[in-house]
Short mmCIF file of C-alpha atoms in Angstrom, two decimals:
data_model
loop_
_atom_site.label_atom_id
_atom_site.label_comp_id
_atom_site.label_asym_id
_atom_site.label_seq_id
_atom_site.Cartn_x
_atom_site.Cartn_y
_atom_site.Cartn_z
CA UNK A 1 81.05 104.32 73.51
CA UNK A 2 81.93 101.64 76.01
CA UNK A 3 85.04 101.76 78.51
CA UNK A 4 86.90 98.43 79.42
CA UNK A 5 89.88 97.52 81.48
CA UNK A 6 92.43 95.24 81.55
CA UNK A 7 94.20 94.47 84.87
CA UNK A 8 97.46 93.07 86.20
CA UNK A 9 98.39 94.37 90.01
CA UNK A 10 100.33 92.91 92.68
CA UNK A 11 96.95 91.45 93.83
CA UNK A 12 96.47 89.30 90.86
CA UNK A 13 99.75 88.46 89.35
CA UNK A 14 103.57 88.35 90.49
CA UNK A 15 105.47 91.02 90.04
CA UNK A 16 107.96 89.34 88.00
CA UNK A 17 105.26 88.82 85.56
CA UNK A 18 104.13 92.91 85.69
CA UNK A 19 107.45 94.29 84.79
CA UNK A 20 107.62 91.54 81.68
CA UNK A 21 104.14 92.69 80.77
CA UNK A 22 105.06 96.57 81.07
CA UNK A 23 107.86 95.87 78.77
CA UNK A 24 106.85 99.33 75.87
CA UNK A 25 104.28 100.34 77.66
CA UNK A 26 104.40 104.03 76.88
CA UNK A 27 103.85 102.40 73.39
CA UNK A 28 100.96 100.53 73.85
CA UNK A 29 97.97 103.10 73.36
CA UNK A 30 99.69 105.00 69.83
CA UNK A 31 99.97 101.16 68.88
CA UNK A 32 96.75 99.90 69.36
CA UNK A 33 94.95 103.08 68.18
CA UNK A 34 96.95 103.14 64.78
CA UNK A 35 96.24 99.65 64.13
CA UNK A 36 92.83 98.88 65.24
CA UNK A 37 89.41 100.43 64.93
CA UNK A 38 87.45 98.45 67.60
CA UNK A 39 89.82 100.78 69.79
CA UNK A 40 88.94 104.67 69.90
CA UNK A 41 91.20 105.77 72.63
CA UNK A 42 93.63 104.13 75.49
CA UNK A 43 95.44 105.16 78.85
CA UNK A 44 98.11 103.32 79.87
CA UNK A 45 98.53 103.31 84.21
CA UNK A 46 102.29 101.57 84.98
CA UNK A 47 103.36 101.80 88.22
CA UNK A 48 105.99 99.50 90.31
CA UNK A 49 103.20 96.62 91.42
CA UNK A 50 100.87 97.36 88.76
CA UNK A 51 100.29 97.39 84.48
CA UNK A 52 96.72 98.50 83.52
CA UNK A 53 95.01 99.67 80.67
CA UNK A 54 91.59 101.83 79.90
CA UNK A 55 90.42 101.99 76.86
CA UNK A 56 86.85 102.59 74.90
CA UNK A 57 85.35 100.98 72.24
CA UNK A 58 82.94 102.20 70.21
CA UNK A 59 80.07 99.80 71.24
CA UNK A 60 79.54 96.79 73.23
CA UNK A 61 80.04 94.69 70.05
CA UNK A 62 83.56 95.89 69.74
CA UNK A 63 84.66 95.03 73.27
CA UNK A 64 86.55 92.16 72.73
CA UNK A 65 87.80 92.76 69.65
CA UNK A 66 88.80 95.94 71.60
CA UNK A 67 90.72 93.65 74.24
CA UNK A 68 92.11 90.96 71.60
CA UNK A 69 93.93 93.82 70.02
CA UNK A 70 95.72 95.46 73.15
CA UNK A 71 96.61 91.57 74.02
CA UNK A 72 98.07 91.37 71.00
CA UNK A 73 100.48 94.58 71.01
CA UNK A 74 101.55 94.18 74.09
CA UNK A 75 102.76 90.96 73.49
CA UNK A 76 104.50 91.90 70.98
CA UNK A 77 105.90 94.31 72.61
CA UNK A 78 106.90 92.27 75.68
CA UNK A 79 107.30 89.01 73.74
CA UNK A 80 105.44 86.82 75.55
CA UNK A 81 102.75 84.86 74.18
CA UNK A 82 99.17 86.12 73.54
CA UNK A 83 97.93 83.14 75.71
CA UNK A 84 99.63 84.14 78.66
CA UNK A 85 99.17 88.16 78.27
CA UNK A 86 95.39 87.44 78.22
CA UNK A 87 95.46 84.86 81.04
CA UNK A 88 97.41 87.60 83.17
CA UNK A 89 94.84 89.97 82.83
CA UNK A 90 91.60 90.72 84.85
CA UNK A 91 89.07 92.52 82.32
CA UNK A 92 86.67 95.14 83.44
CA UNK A 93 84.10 96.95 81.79
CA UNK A 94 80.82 98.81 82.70
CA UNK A 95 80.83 100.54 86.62
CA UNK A 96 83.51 98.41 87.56
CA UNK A 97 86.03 99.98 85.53
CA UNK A 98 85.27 103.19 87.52
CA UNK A 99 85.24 101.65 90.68
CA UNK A 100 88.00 99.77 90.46
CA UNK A 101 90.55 102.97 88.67
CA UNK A 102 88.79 105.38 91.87
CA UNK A 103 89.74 103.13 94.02
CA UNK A 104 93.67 102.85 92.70
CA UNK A 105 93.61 106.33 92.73
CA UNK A 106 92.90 106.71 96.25
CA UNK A 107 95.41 104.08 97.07
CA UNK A 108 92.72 101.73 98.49
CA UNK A 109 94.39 98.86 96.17
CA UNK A 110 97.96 99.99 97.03
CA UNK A 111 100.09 97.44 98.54
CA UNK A 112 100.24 100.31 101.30
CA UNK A 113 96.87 101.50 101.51
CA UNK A 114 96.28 105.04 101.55
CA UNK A 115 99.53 105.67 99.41
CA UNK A 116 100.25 109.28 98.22
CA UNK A 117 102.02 108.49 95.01
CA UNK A 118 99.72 107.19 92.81
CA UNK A 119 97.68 109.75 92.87
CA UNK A 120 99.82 111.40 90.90
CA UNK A 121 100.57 108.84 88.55
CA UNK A 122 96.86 108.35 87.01
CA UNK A 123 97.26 112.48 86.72
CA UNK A 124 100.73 111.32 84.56
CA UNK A 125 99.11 108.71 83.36
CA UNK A 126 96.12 110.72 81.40
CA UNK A 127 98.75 113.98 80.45
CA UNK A 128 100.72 111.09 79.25
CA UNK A 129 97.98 109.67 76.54
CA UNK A 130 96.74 113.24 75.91
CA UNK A 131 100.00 114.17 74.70
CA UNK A 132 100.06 111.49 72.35
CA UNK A 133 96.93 111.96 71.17
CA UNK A 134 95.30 108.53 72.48
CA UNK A 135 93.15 109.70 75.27
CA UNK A 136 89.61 109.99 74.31
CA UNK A 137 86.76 112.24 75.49
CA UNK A 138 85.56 108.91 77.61
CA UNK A 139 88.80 107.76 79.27
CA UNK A 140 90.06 112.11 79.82
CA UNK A 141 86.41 112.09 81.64
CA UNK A 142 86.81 108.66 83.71
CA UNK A 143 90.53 109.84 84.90
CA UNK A 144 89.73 113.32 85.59
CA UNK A 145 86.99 111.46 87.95
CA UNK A 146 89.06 109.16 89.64
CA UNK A 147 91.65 112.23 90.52
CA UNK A 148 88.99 113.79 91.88
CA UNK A 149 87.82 111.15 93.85
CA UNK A 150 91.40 110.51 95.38
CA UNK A 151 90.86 114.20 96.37
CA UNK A 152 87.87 113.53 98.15
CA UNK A 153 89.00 110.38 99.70
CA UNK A 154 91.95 112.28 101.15
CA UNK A 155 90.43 115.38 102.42
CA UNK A 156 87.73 113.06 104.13
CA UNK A 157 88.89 110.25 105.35
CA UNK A 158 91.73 109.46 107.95
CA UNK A 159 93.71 108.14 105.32
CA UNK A 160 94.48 111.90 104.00
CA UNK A 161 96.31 112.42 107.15
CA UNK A 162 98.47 108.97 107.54
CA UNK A 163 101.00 109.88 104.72
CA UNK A 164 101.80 106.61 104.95
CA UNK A 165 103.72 105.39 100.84
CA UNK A 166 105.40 102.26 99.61
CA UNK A 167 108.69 104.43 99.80
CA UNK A 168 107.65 105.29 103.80
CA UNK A 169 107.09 101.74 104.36
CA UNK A 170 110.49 100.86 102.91
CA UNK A 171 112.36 103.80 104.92
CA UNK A 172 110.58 102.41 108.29
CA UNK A 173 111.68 98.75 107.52
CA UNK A 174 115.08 100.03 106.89
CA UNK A 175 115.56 101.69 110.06
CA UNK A 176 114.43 98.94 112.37
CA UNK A 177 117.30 96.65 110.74
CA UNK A 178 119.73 99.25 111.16
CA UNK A 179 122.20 99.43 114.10
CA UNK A 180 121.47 102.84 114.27
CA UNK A 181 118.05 104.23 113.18
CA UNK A 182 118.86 108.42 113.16
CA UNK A 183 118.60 108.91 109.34
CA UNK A 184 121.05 111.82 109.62
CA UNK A 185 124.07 110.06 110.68
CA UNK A 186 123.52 107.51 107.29
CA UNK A 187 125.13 107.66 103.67
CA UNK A 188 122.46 106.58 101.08
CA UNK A 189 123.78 105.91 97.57
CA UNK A 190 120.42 106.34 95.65
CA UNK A 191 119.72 104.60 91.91
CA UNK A 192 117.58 106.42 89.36
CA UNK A 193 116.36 109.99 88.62
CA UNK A 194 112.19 109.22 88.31
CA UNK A 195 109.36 109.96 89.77
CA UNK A 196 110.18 107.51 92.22
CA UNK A 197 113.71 108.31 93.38
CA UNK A 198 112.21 112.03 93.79
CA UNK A 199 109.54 110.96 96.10
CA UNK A 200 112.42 108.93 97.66
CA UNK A 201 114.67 111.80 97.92
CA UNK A 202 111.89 113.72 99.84
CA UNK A 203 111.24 110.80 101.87
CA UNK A 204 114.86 111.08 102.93
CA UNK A 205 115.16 114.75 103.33
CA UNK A 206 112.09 114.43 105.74
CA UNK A 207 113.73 111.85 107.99
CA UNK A 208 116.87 114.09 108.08
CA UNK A 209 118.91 112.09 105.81
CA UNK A 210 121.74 114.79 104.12
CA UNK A 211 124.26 112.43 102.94
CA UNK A 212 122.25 111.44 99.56
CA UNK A 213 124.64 110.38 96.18
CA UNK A 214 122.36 110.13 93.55
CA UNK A 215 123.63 107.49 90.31
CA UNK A 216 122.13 107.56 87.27
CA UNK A 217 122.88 105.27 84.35
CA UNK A 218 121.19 107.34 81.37
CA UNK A 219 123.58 110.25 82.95
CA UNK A 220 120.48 112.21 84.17
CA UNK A 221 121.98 112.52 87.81
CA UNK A 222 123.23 116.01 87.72
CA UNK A 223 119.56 117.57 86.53
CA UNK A 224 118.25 115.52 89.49
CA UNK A 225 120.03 116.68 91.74
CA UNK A 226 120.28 120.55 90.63
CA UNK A 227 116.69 120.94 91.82
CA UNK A 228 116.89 118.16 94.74
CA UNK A 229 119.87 118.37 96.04
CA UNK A 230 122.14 115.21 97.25
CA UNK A 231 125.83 114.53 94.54
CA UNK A 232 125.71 113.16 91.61
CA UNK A 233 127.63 110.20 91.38
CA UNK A 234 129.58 109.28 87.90
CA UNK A 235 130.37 105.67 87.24
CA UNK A 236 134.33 105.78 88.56
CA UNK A 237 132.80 107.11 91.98
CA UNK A 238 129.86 104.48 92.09
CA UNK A 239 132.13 101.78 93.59
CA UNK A 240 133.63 103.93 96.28
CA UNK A 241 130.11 105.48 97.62
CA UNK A 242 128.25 101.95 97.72
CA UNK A 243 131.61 100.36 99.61
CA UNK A 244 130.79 103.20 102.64
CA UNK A 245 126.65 103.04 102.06
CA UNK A 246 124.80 102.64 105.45
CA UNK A 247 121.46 101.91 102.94
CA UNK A 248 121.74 101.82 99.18
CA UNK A 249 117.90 102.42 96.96
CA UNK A 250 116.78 101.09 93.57
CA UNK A 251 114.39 103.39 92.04
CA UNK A 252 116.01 102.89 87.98
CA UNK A 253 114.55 99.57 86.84
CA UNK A 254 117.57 99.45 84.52
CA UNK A 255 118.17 96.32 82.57
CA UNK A 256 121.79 96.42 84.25
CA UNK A 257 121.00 94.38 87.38
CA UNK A 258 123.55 94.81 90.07
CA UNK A 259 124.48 90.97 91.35
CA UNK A 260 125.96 89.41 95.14
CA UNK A 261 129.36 89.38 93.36
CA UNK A 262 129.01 93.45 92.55
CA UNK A 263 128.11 94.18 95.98
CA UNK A 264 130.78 91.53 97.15
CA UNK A 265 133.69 93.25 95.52
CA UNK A 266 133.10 97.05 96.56
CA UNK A 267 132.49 95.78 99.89
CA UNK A 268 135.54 93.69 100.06
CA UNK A 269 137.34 93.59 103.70
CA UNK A 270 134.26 95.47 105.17
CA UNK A 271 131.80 93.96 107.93
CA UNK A 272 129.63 97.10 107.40
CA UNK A 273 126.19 97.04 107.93
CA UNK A 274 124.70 97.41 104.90
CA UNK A 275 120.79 97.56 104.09
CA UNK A 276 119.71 97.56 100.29
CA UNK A 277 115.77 98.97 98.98
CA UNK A 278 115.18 97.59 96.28
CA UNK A 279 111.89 99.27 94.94
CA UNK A 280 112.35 99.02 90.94
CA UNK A 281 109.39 96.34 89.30
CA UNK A 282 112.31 95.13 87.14
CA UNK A 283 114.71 94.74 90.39
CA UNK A 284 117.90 97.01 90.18
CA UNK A 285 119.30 93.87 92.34
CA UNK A 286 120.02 90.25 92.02
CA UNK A 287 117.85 88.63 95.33
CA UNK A 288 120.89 86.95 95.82
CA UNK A 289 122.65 89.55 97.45
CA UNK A 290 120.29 88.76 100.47
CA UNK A 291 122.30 86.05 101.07
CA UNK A 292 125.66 87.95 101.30
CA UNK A 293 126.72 88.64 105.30
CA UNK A 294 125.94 91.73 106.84
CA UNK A 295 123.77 92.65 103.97
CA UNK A 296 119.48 93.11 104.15
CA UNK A 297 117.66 93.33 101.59
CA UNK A 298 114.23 94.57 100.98
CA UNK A 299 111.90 94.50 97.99
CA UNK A 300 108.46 95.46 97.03
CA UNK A 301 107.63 92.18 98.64
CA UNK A 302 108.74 92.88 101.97
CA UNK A 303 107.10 96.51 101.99
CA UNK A 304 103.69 94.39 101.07
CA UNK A 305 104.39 92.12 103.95
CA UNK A 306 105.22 94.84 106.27
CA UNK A 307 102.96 97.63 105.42
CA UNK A 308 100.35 98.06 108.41
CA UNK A 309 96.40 97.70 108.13
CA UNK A 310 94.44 100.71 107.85
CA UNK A 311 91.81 101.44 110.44
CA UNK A 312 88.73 99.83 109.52
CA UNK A 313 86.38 102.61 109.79
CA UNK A 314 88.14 104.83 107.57
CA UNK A 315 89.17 102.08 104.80
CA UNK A 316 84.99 101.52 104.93
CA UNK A 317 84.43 105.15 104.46
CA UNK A 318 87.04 105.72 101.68
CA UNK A 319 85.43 102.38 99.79
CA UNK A 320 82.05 104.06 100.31
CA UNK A 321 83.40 107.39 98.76
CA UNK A 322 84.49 105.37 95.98
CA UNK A 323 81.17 103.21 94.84
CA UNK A 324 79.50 106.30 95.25
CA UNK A 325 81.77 107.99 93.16
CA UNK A 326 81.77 105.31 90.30
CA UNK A 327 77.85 104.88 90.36
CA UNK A 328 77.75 109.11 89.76
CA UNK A 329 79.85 108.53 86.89
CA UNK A 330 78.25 105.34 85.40
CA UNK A 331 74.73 107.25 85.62
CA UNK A 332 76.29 109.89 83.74
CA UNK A 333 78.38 107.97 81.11
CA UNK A 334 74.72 106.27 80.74
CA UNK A 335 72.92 109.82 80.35
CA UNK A 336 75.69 111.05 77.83
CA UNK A 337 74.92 108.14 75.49
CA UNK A 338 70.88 108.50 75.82
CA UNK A 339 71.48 112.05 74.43
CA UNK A 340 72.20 110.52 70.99
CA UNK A 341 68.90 109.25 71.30
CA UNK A 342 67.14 112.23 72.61
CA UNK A 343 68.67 114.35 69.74
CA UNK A 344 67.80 111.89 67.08
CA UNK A 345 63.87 112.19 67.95
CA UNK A 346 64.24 115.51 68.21
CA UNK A 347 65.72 116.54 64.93
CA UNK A 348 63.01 113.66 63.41
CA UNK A 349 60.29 115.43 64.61
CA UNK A 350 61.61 119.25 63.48
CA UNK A 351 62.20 117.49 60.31
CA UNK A 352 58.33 116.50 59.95
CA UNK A 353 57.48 120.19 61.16
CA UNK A 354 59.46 121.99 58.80
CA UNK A 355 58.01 120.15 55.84
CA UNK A 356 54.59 120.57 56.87
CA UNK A 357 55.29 124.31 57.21
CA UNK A 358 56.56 124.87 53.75
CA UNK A 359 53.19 123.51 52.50
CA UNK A 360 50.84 125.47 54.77
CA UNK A 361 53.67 128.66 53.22
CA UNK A 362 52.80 127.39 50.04
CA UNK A 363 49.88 127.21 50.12
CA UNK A 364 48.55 130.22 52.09
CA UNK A 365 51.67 132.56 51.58
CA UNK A 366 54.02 134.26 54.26
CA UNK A 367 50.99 135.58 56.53
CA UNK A 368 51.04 136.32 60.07
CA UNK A 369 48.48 133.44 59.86
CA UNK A 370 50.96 131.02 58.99
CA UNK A 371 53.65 132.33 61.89
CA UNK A 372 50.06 131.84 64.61
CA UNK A 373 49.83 128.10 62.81
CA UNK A 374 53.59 128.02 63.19
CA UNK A 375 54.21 128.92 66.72
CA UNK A 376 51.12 126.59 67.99
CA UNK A 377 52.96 123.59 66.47
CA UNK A 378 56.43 124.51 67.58
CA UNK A 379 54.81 124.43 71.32
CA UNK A 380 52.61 121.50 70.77
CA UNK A 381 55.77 119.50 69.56
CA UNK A 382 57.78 120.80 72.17
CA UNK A 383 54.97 119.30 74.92
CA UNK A 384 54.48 116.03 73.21
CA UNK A 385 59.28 115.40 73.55
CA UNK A 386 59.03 116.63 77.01
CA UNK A 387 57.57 113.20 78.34
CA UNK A 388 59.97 110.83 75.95
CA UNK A 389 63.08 112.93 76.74
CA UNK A 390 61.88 112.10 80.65
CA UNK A 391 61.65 108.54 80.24
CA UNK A 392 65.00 108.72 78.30
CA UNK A 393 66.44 109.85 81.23
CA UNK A 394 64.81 107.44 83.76
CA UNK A 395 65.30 104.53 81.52
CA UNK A 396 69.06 105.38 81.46
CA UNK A 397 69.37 105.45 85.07
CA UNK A 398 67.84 101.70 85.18
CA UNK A 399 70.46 100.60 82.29
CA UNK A 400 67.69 100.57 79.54
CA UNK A 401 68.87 102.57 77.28
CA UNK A 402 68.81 100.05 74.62
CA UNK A 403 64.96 99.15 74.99
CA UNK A 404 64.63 103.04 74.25
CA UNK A 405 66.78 103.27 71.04
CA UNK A 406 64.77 99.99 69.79
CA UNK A 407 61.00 101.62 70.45
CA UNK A 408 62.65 104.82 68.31
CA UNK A 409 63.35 102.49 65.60
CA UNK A 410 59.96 100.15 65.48
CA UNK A 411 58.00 103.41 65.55
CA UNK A 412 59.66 106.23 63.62
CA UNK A 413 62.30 104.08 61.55
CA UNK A 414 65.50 106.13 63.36
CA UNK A 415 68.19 104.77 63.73
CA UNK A 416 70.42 105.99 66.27
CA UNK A 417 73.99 106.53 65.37
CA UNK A 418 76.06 106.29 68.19
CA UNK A 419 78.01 109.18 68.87
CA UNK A 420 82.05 109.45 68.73
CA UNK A 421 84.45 111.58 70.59
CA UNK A 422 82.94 114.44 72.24
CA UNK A 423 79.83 113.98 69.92
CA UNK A 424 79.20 111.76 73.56
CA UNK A 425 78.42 115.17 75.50
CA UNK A 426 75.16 115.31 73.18
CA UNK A 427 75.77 115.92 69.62
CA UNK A 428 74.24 113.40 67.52
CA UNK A 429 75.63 112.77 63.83
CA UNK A 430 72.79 113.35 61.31
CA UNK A 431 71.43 109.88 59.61
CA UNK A 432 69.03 110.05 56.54
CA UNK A 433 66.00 108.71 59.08
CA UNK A 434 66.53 111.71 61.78
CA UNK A 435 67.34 114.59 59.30
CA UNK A 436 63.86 114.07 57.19
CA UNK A 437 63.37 115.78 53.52
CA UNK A 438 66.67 118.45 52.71
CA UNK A 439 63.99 121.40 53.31
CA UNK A 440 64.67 120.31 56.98
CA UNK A 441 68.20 121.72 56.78
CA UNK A 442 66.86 125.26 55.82
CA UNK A 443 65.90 127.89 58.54
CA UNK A 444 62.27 127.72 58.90
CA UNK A 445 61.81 131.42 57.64
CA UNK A 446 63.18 130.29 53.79
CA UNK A 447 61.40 128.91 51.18
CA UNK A 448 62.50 125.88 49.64
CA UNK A 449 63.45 128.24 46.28
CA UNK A 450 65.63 130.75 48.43
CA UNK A 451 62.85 133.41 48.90
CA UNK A 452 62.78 134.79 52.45
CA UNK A 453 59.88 135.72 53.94
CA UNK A 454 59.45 138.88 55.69
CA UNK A 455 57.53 137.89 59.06
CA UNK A 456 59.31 136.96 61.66
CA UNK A 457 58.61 132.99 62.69
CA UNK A 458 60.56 133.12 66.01
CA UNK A 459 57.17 134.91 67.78
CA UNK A 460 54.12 135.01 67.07
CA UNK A 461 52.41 137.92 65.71
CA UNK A 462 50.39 140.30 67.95
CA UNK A 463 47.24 140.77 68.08
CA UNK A 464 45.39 144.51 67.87
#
């Protein structure tokens, strides 16, 4: 099984262009999985500045058929051309599509770096595709990684300790342009009831902020606030709370943008200072309304623009954390898929054993003879793997796994099946090569005709 990724952050595309692209993305992996076999399992990782997806393929033949197919739903899904889906994307495969999900993880390709958040959306992320049944034994492994590795990253690096998120960033920026910067003298009118507007919330309820109205347009604001706390605002109030808003926060992403002639109109006759966050991919706000008097405006943008530059030190030792951390797992991902190998020579091998011992039965009976004959050939076959299932492992660690598979076939004639699902972890499906003659399948104390024979072959028998 091979893992790819395709890519489309802040970093590589406009962010106009990622909410467009994220259009169905919860979609995406059931989509792909039920139409295509080059694709055994997908994750989708959506976020405000970033669209990604991880998926495996059964082999490296299958890769781009693999990536031709999840271009194809999601533009289908988002309508815009294949063409331009593709050309938006940056593909990864091999170590690099550890490297680079540790290193989201750990908010090291954050537009603030070191962000808490996102963390917690590649845990969402994976639940997410497990739910629907389209994470595979691969991707649940690579994410369960990479959270670990933000864990790592946090508890040893500096950046554990900044706290510093896009939403902090935003809050900081939106203080400095106030007139007056003590959070719990200001009326927010918040948008949206996500994961986003609760880490806002908390953001707010940190900086002292108690005057929170919370307006949701799927009418999910009274849950919200229930365990959050703030007012839930219904549409009739909406116009009256934003007209005395010190600082007014888009979290929804709703397709009902608010435009400079909404904000105009419930903030007719006022000169109030009035700063707007907008922090939805999608933009809960016309840019426009930046133009409007007395009104600031910042966006995802601005928080890019703004957000300060890590220490180098600790940025070096957090991108240190996470090669090391994606090498582990390529070695192992490597080592998973020799063990088809290993388990194929193996069962070839038995295979030869067993038949040879139903003729030395046949021919000399059950006889504590036959168990001595037995037990020396058992240990002499286990002495001659022990030196190929070494170099299996050493020729995985140096990427050769293939040269390995192809000296198993020129030799013995097996051929290696590679293994599916959690058949990865060392379970190899039988092929006609590896499994021998059909006596091979019978416990090796049972004649071919049924008949058991009474000595016992496990041990040999002892002597007087």
């Amino acid at each position: 099984m091979v893992l790819l990724s395709l890519v489309a952050t802040h970093s590589n595309v406009d962010l106009e262009t990622v909410a467009r692209l994220s259009v169905g993305a919860p979609q995406v992996p059931s989509a792909v999985l039920a139409e295509d076999k080059a694709v055994a399992g997908a994750v989708v990782l959506a976020t405000c500045n970033r669209f990604e997806i991880y998926a495996e393929a059964p082999s490296e033949d299958d890769v781009e058929a693999a990536r031709s197919a999840i271009v194809s739903t999601i533009s289908e899904y988002s309508g815009i051309p294949e063409q331009s889906v593709s050309s938006s994307f940056e593909t990864h495969t091999g170590q690099d599509v550890a490297e680079h999900l540790f290193a989201v993880g750990a908010g090291l390709d954050s537009a603030v770096i070191g962000e808490r958040e996102i963390a917690g959306q590649v845990r969402r992320a994976l639940t997410d595709a497990q739910g629907s049944g389209a994470a595979s034994g691969g991707l649940v492994r690579l994410f369960q990684a990479a959270s670990k590795t933000a864990k790592d990253v946090g508890a040893q690096t500096a950046l554990g300790s900044r706290g510093r998120s896009i939403v902090s960033v935003a809050l900081e920026l939106a203080g400095d342009l106030s007139e007056d910067a003590d959070w719990s003298r200001k009326a927010v009118v918040l948008f949206g009831t996500g994961a986003y507007a609760g880490a806002t919330m908390a953001a707010l309820k940190d900086k002292g902020c108690t005057d929170i109205s919370v307006f949701s347009s799927s009418g999910r604001a009274e849950a919200f606030v229930a365990t959050r706390g703030g007012t839930a605002l219904a549409a009739a109030d909406l116009p009256g709370a934003m007209g005395r808003a010190d600082v007014v926060i888009g979290c929804s992403g709703s397709d009902a943008r608010i435009d400079a002639a909404d904000i105009e109109r419930v903030r007719e006759g006022s000169n109030h200072p009035l700063v707007i966050i907008d922090l939805a991919l999608s933009h809960d706000f016309d840019p426009a309304v930046a133009t409007l008097d007395a009104v600031e405006l910042i966006t995802l943008e601005s928080v890019r623009a703004a957000a300060p530059e890590e220490q180098a030190d600790a940025l070096a030792q957090a991108s240190d954390l996470v090669r090391t951390a994606a090498r582990n797992f390529e070695e192992q991902q490597t080592t998973r898929a020799m063990n088809a190998a290993i388990v194929a020579l193996r069962q070839h091998t038995q295979a030869v054993l067993d038949s040879e011992m139903e003729r030395v039965r046949a021919q000399h009976g059950c006889t504590a003879a036959a168990e001595e004959v037995e037990f020396a050939l058992r240990r002499m076959v286990r002495q001659l793997l022990h030196v190929p299932t070494v170099r299996a492992r050493e020729l995985a660690a140096e990427g050769r796994q293939d040269d390995y598979t192809a000296a198993l076939e020129a030799l013995y004639g097996i051929d290696v099946a590679p293994a599916t699902g959690d058949a990865a972890a060392g379970r190899q499906q039988e092929t006609p090569a590896a499994s021998g003659s059909a006596r091979a399948a019978l416990p090796h104390h049972t004649h071919a005709d049924g008949a058991v024979c009474p000595v016992d072959h496990e041990r040999p028998a002892q002597s007087a």
